[in-house]
Short mmCIF file of C-alpha atoms and ligand atoms in Angstrom, two decimals:
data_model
loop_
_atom_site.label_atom_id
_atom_site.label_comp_id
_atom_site.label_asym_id
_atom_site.label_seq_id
_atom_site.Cartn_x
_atom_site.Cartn_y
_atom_site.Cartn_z
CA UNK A 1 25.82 22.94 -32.61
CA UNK A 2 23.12 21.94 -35.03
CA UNK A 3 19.77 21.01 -33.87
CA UNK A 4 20.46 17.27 -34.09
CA UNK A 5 23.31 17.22 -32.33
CA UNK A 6 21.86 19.02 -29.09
CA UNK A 7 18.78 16.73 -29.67
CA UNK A 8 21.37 14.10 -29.37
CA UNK A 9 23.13 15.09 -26.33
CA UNK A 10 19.81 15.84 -24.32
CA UNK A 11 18.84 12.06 -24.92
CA UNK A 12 22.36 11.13 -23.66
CA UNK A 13 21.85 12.82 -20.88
CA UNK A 14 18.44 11.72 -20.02
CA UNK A 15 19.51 8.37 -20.71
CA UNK A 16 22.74 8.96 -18.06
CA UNK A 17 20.25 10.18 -15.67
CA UNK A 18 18.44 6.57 -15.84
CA UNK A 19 15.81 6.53 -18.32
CA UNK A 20 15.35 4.43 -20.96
CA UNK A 21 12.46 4.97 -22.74
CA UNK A 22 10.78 8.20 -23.99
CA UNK A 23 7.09 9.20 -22.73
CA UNK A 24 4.73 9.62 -26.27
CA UNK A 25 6.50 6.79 -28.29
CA UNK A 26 7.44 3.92 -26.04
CA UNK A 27 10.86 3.77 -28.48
CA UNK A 28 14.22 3.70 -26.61
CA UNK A 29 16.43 6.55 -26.27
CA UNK A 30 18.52 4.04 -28.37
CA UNK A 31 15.80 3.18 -31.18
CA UNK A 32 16.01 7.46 -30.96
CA UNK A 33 19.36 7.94 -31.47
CA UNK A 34 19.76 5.54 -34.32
CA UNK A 35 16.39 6.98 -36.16
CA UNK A 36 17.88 10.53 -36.55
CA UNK A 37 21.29 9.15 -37.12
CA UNK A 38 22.93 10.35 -34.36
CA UNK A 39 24.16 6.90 -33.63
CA UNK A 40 24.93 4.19 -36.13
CA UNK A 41 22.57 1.38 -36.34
CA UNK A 42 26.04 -1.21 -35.02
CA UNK A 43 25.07 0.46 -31.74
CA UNK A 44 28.09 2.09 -31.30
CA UNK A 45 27.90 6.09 -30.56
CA UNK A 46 29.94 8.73 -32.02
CA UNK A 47 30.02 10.78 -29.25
CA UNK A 48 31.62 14.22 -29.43
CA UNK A 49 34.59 12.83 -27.30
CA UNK A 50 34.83 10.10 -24.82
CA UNK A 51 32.68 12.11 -22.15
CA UNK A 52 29.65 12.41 -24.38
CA UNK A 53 27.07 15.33 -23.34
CA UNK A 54 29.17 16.18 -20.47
CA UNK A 55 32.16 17.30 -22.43
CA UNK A 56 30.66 19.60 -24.70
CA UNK A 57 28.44 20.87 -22.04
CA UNK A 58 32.03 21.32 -20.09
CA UNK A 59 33.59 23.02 -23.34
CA UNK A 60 30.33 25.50 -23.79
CA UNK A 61 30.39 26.49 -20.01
CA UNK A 62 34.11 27.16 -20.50
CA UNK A 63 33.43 29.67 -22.82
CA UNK A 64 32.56 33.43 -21.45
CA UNK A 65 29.32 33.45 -22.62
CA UNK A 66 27.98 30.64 -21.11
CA UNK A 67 29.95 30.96 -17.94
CA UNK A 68 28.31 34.72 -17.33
CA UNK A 69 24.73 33.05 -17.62
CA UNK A 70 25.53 30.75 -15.12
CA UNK A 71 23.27 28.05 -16.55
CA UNK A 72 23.68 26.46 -20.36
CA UNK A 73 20.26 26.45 -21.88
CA UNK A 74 19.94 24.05 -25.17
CA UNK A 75 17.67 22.36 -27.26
CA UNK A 76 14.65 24.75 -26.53
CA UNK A 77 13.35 26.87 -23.59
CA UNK A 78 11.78 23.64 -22.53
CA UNK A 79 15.29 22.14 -21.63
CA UNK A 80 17.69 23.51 -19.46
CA UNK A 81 20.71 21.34 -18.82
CA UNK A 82 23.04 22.80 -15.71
CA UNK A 83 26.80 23.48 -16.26
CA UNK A 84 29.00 20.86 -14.73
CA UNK A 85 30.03 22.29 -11.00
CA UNK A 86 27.07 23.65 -10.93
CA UNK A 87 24.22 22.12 -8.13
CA UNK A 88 22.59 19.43 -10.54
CA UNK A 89 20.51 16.18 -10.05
CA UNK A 90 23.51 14.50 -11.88
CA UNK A 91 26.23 16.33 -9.52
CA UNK A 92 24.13 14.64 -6.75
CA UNK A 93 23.97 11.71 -8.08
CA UNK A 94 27.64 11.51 -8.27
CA UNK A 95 28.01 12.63 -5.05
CA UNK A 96 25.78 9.33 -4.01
CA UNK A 97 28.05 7.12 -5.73
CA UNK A 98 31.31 8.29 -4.02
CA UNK A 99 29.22 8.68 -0.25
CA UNK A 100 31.31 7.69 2.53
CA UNK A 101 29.03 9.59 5.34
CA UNK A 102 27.14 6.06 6.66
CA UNK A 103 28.08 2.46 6.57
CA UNK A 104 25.52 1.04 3.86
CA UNK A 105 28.15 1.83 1.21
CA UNK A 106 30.11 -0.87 2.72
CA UNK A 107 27.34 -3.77 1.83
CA UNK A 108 26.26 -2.37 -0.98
CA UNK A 109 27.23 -2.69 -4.75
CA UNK A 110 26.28 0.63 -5.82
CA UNK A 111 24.44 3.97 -4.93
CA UNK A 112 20.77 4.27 -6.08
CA UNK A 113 20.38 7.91 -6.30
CA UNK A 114 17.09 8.17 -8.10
CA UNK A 115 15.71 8.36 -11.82
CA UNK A 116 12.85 10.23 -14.34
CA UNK A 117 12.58 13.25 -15.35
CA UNK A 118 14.13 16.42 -13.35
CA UNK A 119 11.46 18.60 -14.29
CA UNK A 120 8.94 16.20 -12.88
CA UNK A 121 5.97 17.38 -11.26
CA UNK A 122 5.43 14.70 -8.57
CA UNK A 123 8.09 12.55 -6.90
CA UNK A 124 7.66 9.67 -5.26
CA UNK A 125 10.12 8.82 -2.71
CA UNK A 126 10.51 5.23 -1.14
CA UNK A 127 12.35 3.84 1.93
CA UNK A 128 15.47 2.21 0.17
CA UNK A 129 17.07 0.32 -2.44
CA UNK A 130 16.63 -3.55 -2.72
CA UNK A 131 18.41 -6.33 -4.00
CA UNK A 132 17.38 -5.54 -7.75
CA UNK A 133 18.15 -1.95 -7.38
CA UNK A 134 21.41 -2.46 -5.58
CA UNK A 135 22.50 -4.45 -8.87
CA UNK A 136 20.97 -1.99 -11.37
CA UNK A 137 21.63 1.11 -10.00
CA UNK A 138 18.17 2.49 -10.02
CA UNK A 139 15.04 2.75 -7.84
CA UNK A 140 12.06 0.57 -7.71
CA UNK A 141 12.88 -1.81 -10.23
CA UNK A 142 11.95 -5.02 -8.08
CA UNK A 143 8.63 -6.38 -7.52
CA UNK A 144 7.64 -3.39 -5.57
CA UNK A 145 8.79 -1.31 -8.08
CA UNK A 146 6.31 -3.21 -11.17
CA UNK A 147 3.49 -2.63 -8.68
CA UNK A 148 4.42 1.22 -8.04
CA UNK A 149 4.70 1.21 -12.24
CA UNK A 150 0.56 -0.30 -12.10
CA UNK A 151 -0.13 2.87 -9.37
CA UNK A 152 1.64 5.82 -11.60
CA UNK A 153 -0.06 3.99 -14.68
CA UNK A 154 -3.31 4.06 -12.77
CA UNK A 155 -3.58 7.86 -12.15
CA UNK A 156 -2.42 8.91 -16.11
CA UNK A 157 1.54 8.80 -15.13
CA UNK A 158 4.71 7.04 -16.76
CA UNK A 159 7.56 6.41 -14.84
CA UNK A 160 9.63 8.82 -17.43
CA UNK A 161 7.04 11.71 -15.73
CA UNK A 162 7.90 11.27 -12.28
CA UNK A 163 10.97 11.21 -10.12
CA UNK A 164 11.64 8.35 -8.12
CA UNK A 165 14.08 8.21 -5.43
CA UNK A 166 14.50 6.65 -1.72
CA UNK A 167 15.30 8.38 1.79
CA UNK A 168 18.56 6.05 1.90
CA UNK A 169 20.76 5.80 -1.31
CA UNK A 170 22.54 2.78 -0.59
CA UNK A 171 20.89 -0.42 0.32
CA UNK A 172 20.65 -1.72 3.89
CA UNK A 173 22.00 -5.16 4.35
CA UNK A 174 19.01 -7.95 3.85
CA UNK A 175 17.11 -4.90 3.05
CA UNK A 176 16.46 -4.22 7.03
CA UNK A 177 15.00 -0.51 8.13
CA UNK A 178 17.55 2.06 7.84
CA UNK A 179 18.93 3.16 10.65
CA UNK A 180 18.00 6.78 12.19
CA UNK A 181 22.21 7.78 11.62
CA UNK A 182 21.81 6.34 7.92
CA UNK A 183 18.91 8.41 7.90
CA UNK A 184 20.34 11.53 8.83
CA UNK A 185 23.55 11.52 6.65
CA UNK A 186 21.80 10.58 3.45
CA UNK A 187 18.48 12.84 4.11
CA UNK A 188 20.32 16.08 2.16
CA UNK A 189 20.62 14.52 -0.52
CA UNK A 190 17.02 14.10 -1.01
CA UNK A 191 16.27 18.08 -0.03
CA UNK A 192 19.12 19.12 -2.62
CA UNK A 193 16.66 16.83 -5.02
CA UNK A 194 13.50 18.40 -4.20
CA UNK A 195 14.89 21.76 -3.92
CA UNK A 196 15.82 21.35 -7.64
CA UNK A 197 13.03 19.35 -9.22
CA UNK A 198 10.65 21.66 -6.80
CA UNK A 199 7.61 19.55 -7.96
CA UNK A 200 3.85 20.23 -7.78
CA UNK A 201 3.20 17.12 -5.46
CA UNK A 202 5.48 14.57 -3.47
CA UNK A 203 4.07 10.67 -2.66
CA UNK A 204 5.65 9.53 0.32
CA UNK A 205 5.40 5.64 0.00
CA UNK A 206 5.41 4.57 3.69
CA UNK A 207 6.58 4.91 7.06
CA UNK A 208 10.27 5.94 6.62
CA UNK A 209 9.88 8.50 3.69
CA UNK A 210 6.59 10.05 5.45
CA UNK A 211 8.34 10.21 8.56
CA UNK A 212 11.50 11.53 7.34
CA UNK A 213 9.65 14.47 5.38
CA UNK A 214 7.35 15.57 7.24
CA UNK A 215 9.98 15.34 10.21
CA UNK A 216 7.14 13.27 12.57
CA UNK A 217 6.72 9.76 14.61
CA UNK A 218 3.44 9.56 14.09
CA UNK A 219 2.04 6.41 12.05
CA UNK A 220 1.66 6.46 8.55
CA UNK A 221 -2.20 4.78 8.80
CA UNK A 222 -2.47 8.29 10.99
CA UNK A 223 -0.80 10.74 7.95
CA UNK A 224 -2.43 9.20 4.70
CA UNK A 225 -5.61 10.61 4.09
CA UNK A 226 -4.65 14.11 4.83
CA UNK A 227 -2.27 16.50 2.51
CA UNK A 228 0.72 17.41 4.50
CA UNK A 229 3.65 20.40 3.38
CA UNK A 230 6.83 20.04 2.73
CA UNK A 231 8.53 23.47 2.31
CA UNK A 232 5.09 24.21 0.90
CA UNK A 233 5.25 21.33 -1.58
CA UNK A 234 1.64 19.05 -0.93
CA UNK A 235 2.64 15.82 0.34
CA UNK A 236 0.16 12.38 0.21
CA UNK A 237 0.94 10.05 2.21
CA UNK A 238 1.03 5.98 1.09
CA UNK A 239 1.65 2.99 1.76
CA UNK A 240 4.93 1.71 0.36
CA UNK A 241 4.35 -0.83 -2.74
CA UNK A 242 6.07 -3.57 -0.81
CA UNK A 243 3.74 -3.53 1.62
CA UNK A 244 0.83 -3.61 -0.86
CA UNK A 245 2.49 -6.96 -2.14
CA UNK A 246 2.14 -8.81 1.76
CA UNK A 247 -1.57 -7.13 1.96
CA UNK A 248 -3.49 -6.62 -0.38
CA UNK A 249 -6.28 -5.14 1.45
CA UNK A 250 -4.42 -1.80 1.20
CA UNK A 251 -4.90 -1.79 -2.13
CA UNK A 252 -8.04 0.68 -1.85
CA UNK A 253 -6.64 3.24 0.64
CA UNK A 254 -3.98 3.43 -1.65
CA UNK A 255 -5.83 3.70 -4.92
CA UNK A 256 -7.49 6.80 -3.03
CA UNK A 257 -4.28 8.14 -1.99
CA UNK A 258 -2.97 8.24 -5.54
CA UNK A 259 -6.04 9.86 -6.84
CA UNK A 260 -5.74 12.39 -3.96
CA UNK A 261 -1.93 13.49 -5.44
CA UNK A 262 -3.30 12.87 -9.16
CA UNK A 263 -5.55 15.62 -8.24
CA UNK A 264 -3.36 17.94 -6.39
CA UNK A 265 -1.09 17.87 -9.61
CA UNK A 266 -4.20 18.34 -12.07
CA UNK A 267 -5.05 21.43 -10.10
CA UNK A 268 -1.87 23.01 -9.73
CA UNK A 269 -1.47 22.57 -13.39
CA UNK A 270 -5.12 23.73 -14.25
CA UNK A 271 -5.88 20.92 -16.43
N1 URA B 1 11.78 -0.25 -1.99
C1 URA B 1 12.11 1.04 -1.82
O1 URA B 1 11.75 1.66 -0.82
N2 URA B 1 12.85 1.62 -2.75
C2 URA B 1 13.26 1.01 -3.84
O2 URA B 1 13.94 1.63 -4.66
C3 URA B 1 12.88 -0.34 -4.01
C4 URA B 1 12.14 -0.95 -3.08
#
């Protein structure tokens, strides 16, 4: 496989995982694709079959070689990609799409199983999908999710850093609290994320992701302010962006919060 063509299917990939855009450039994975030709400028791609990155990744990890190493590494060192079967954030993400265990997948369109980069170094988790993310298929693209945009922006991050995901996959009806059963079936699925991004610093943007982490009751205006542990992973404590819409007055406490977790990740990283 020539270097374009792995260059090709990591943006698939990245692009199946629910970005759009790349970090340094602001071009689409589209604008991408078409500028070193791996896609013709009509829009339509050539992809090595009809299942894209995924086949060939299947077709390598068929072969000894790559099955004996367990994991498929392409591109560079700086890009792993896991074997289908294997424990992945898109295995999980398919496993949120097909998830039977509660009864939100009954009102809702579509799983929201989270989105950015699975190497990032902090994820933010929120409570659960909305209306807009129900329809898209992706987390905190709503209102709440511009504002959280602002926040990351406002401590040095883009959204194609981070990981963003929710405590509950699916969306509650009229966006009501989820329920503590709803809670408890969909919670793995955010450990098995963690567990493989394993990232520097978590954000926990209010009440039900704080809670649900750091396995407590106690109020989130009681946990922000101090750095909690999650399986040793720092977690800062927010308020959740919707909030921040009805009052404004948390702006501040949250500004400092985000600072707090910008400079939990600057030290872990030595910069
Ligand atoms: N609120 C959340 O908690 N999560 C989303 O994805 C959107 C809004």
């Amino acid at each position: 496989m020539d270097a374009r063509e792995r260059l090709r299917l990591y943006l698939e990939q990245r692009r199946d995982l629910g970005e759009s855009e790349l970090v340094l450039d602001s071009m689409s994975v589209e604008d991408v694709m078409r500028a070193i030709g791996a896609i013709s400028t009509g829009g339509a791609s050539p992809r090595a079959g009809a299942g894209g990155w995924r086949e060939v990744l299947a077709a390598e990890a068929a072969s000894e070689a790559r099955t004996t190493t367990g994991t498929t590494e392409i591109v560079t060192d700086s890009v792993v990609v896991e074997v289908p079967g294997q424990e992945s954030l898109a295995t999980i993400a398919a496993e949120v799409e097909g998830c039977r265990l509660c009864p939100l997948y009954k009102t809702a369109n579509r799983g929201v199983p989270g989105a950015g980069n699975p190497r990032a170094r902090l994820v933010c988790i929120g409570e659960g999908p909305g209306a807009s993310e129900d329809e898209q298929g992706l987390p905190f693209v709503g209102a709440a999710g511009q504002l959280l945009t602002k926040i990351l922006a406002a401590v040095n991050l883009s959204r194609d850093e981070v990981f963003i995901t929710n405590v509950v996959k699916h969306r509650p009806p009229g966006n009501r609290n989820p329920e503590p059963n709803e809670i408890e079936a969909c919670t793995p699925y955010l450990v098995r994320q963690l567990d493989l991004i394993q990232p520097k610093v978590i954000v926990a943007l209010g009440t039900f992701a704080a809670q649900t982490l750091l396995n407590t009751k106690t109020p989130i205006g009681k946990l922000r302010g101090d750095v909690h542990r999650y399986h040793g992973i720092p977690v800062v404590v927010t308020y959740h962006p919707a909030a921040l819409l009805r009052n404004p007055a948390w702006k501040r406490p949250t500004w400092e919060d985000v600072q707090l977790a910008r400079r939990i990740l600057d030290s872990a990283t030595g910069a």
